[in-house]
Short mmCIF file of C-alpha atoms in Angstrom, two decimals:
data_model
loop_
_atom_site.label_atom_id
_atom_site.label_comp_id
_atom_site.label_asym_id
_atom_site.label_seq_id
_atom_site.Cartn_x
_atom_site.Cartn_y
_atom_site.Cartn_z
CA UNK A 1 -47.53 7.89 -4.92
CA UNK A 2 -46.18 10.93 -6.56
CA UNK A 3 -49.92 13.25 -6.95
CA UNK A 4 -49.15 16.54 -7.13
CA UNK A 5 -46.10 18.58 -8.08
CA UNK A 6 -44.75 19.63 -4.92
CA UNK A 7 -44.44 15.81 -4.54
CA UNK A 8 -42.35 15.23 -7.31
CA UNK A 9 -40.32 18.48 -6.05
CA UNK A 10 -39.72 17.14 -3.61
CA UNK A 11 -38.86 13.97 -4.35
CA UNK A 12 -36.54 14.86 -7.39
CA UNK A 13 -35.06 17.57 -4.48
CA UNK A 14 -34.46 14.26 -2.33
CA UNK A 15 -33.13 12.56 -5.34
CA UNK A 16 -30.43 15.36 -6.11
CA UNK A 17 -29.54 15.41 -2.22
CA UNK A 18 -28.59 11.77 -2.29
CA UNK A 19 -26.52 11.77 -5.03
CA UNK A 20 -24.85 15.27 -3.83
CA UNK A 21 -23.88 13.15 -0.12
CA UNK A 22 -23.23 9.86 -2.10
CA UNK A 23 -20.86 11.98 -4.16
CA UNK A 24 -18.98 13.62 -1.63
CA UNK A 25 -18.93 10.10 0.25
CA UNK A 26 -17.10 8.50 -2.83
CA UNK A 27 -14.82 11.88 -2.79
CA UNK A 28 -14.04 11.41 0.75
CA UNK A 29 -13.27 7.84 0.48
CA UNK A 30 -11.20 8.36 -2.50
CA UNK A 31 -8.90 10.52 -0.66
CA UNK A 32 -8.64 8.18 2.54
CA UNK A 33 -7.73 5.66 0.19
CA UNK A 34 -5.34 7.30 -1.39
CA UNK A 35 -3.82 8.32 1.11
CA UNK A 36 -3.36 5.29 2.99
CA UNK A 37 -1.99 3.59 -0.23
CA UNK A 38 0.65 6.89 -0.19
CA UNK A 39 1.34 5.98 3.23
CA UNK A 40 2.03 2.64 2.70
CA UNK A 41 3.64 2.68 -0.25
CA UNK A 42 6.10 5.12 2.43
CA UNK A 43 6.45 2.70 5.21
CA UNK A 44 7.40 -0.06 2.37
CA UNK A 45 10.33 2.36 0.94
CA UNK A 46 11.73 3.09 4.70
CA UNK A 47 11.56 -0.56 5.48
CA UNK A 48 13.18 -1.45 2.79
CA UNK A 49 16.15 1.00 3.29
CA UNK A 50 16.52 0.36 7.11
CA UNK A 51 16.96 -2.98 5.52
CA UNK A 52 19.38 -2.41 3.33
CA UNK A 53 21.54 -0.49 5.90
CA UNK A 54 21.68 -3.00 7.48
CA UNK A 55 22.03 -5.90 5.23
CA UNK A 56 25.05 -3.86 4.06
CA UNK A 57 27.22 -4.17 7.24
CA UNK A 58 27.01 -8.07 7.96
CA UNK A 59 29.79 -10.10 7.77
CA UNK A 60 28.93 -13.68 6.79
CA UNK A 61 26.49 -15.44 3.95
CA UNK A 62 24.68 -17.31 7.42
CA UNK A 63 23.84 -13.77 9.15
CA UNK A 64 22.51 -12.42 5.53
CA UNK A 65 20.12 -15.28 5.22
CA UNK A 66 19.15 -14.92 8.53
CA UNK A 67 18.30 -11.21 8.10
CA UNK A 68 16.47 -11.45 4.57
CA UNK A 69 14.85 -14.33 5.64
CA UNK A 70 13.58 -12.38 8.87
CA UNK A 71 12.70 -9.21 6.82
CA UNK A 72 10.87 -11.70 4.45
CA UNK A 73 8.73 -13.06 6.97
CA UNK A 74 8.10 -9.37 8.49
CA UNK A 75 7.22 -8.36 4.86
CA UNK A 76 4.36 -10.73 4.47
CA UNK A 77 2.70 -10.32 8.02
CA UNK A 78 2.80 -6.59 7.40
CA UNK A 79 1.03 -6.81 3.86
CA UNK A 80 -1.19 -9.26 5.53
CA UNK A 81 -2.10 -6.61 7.86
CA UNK A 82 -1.60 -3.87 5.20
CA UNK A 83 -4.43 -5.49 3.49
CA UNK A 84 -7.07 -6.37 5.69
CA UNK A 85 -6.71 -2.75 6.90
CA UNK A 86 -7.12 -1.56 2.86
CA UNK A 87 -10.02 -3.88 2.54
CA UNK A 88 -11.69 -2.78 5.43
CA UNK A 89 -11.39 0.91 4.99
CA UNK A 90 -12.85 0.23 1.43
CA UNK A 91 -15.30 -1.77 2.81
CA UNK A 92 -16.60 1.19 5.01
CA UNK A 93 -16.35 3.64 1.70
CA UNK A 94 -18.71 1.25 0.19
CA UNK A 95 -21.05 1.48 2.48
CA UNK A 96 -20.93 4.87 3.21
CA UNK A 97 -21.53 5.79 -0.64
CA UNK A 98 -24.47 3.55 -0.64
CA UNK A 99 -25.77 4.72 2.64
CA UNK A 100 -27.51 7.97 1.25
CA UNK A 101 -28.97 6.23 -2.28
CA UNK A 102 -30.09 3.27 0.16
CA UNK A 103 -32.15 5.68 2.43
CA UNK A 104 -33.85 7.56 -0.90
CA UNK A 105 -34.84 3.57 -2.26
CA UNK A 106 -36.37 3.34 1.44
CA UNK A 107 -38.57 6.70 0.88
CA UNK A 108 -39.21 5.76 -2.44
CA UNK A 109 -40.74 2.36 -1.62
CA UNK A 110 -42.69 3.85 1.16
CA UNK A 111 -44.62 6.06 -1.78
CA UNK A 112 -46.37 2.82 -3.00
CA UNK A 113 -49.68 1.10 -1.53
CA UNK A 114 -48.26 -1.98 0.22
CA UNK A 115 -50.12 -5.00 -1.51
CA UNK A 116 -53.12 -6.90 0.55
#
């Protein structure tokens, strides 16, 4: 329990820290996520012209199906994949911007008599 108040220094101290790394956690993970979103959102565009390119020199209704329905089927997997990588890097953000409050509930909890 919180007795004296170099205790509750402290504790408001390891309060402040947790939200100041928790903070910079969501900051960090923020700007991963952005930037992966950036960088797919670039892959996308120069996929998409590569494709056009070379939609634009074949000669017969049969090859263009074959192509779009190729670059269709590419599409998908790759936003599958696309995905599960967004998901998991959000996943990890999560955690790591709970990590630091999750550790302070710990400390806090060990303050109070356990009960008999």
């Amino acid at each position: 329990m919180l007795t004296k108040y170099e205790d509750f220094v402290a504790f408001s101290k390891a309060y402040a820290e947790a939200v100041t790394a928790s903070s910079a956690a969501a900051k960090a993970g923020a700007e991963a996520i952005t930037k992966s979103l950036i960088d797919l959102t670039n892959a996308g565009v120069a996929r998409t012209v590569a494709q056009t390119k070379a939609l634009s020199g074949l000669k017969t209704p049969e090859a263009l199906i074959k192509a779009q329905t190729k670059f269709a089927t590419e599409s998908l997997d790759q936003a599958y994949l696309d995905g599960k990588a967004l998901a998991d890097l959000s996943g990890k953000v999560a955690q790591d911007v709970s990590a630091p409050l999750a550790e302070h509930v710990k400390s806090v909890w060990a303050l109070f008599p356990k009960a008999a």
